[in-house]
Amino acid sequence: MAAERLPWISADPASLRLFEQAERVATVPTTLLISGESGTGKDYLARLVHELGPRRDAPFLKIDCASLPPQLVESELFGHERGAFTGAVERKLGRFELGGS
């Protein structure tokens, strides 16, 4: 099992339930939204779900959308073609393309 690559160390019942949920959702072909306060381990949980799933050998794409300026979100995520807007002097791949999605 891929979980050996990313250890989950906890004896807390709530954390163990969260790990069990991660195992269940990892195999479901769906989008997963993980939200929570800063410092609660959202990145770790996302990586764990990735490692437990069938795409564990594919790239893991981490994007902090809050850090992207609103006017650049579309271009950053999906890329753009040369001439798509003022200043677009060459084609730029988006992060989804770069991540293999």
Short mmCIF file of C-alpha atoms in Angstrom, two decimals:
data_model
loop_
_atom_site.label_atom_id
_atom_site.label_comp_id
_atom_site.label_asym_id
_atom_site.label_seq_id
_atom_site.Cartn_x
_atom_site.Cartn_y
_atom_site.Cartn_z
CA MET A 1 0.00 0.00 0.00
CA ALA A 2 1.23 3.51 -0.86
CA ALA A 3 0.57 4.75 2.67
CA GLU A 4 4.02 3.48 3.62
CA ARG A 5 5.50 6.29 1.51
CA LEU A 6 3.67 8.92 3.52
CA PRO A 7 3.28 7.90 7.17
CA TRP A 8 0.22 8.77 9.20
CA ILE A 9 1.23 8.91 12.84
CA SER A 10 -1.63 9.33 15.25
CA ALA A 11 -3.56 7.51 17.91
CA ASP A 12 -6.22 10.21 18.22
CA PRO A 13 -9.65 8.76 17.26
CA ALA A 14 -10.56 11.78 15.10
CA SER A 15 -7.27 11.55 13.19
CA LEU A 16 -7.71 7.82 12.66
CA ARG A 17 -11.21 8.44 11.26
CA LEU A 18 -9.77 11.06 8.93
CA PHE A 19 -7.17 8.55 7.70
CA GLU A 20 -9.92 5.98 7.08
CA GLN A 21 -11.89 8.57 5.10
CA ALA A 22 -8.77 9.40 3.07
CA GLU A 23 -8.36 5.71 2.22
CA ARG A 24 -11.99 5.50 1.06
CA VAL A 25 -12.03 8.69 -1.00
CA ALA A 26 -8.63 8.05 -2.62
CA THR A 27 -10.07 5.44 -4.98
CA VAL A 28 -13.16 7.43 -6.00
CA PRO A 29 -12.84 9.26 -9.35
CA THR A 30 -14.01 12.65 -8.14
CA THR A 31 -12.82 16.10 -7.16
CA LEU A 32 -11.97 16.63 -3.51
CA LEU A 33 -12.06 19.97 -1.72
CA ILE A 34 -10.05 20.13 1.48
CA SER A 35 -10.63 23.23 3.57
CA GLY A 36 -9.55 24.32 7.01
CA GLU A 37 -7.57 26.76 9.06
CA SER A 38 -3.97 27.55 8.28
CA GLY A 39 -1.58 24.98 9.72
CA THR A 40 -4.10 22.15 10.06
CA GLY A 41 -2.39 19.82 7.57
CA LYS A 42 -4.49 20.29 4.43
CA ASP A 43 -1.43 19.83 2.19
CA TYR A 44 -0.46 16.68 4.05
CA LEU A 45 -3.96 15.23 3.73
CA ALA A 46 -4.08 16.05 0.01
CA ARG A 47 -0.74 14.33 -0.55
CA LEU A 48 -1.91 11.33 1.49
CA VAL A 49 -5.07 10.96 -0.63
CA HIS A 50 -2.91 11.21 -3.76
CA GLU A 51 -0.47 8.57 -2.50
CA LEU A 52 -3.31 6.19 -1.57
CA GLY A 53 -5.02 6.54 -4.96
CA PRO A 54 -4.52 4.91 -8.35
CA ARG A 55 -2.66 7.97 -9.69
CA ARG A 56 0.05 7.80 -7.02
CA ASP A 57 2.74 7.57 -9.72
CA ALA A 58 1.42 10.66 -11.55
CA PRO A 59 2.53 14.18 -10.61
CA PHE A 60 1.03 15.72 -7.48
CA LEU A 61 -0.04 19.27 -8.33
CA LYS A 62 -0.28 21.68 -5.40
CA ILE A 63 -1.74 25.12 -6.13
CA ASP A 64 -2.34 27.78 -3.51
CA CYS A 65 -5.17 29.62 -5.26
CA ALA A 66 -5.30 32.27 -2.54
CA SER A 67 -1.83 33.43 -3.56
CA LEU A 68 -2.83 33.97 -7.22
CA PRO A 69 -4.02 37.45 -8.18
CA PRO A 70 -7.66 37.18 -9.37
CA GLN A 71 -6.82 38.59 -12.80
CA LEU A 72 -4.20 35.86 -13.37
CA VAL A 73 -6.02 32.77 -12.09
CA GLU A 74 -7.28 31.62 -15.49
CA SER A 75 -3.94 32.14 -17.22
CA GLU A 76 -1.99 30.47 -14.39
CA LEU A 77 -4.23 27.41 -14.20
CA PHE A 78 -5.09 26.91 -17.89
CA GLY A 79 -2.30 28.75 -19.68
CA HIS A 80 -2.61 31.09 -22.64
CA GLU A 81 -1.65 31.45 -26.28
CA ARG A 82 0.65 34.08 -27.74
CA GLY A 83 -1.33 37.27 -28.36
CA ALA A 84 -4.25 36.25 -26.12
CA PHE A 85 -3.89 39.54 -24.25
CA THR A 86 -1.52 42.48 -24.06
CA GLY A 87 1.81 41.20 -22.84
CA ALA A 88 1.26 37.57 -23.90
CA VAL A 89 4.32 37.38 -26.14
CA GLU A 90 4.53 33.57 -26.17
CA ARG A 91 2.44 30.50 -25.42
CA LYS A 92 2.47 29.58 -21.74
CA LEU A 93 1.34 26.20 -20.42
CA GLY A 94 -0.97 26.33 -17.42
CA ARG A 95 -0.29 24.53 -14.18
CA PHE A 96 -2.87 21.84 -15.00
CA GLU A 97 -1.05 21.00 -18.24
CA LEU A 98 2.30 21.09 -16.51
CA GLY A 99 0.99 18.70 -13.87
CA GLY A 100 -0.16 16.19 -16.45
CA SER A 101 -3.90 16.71 -15.95
#
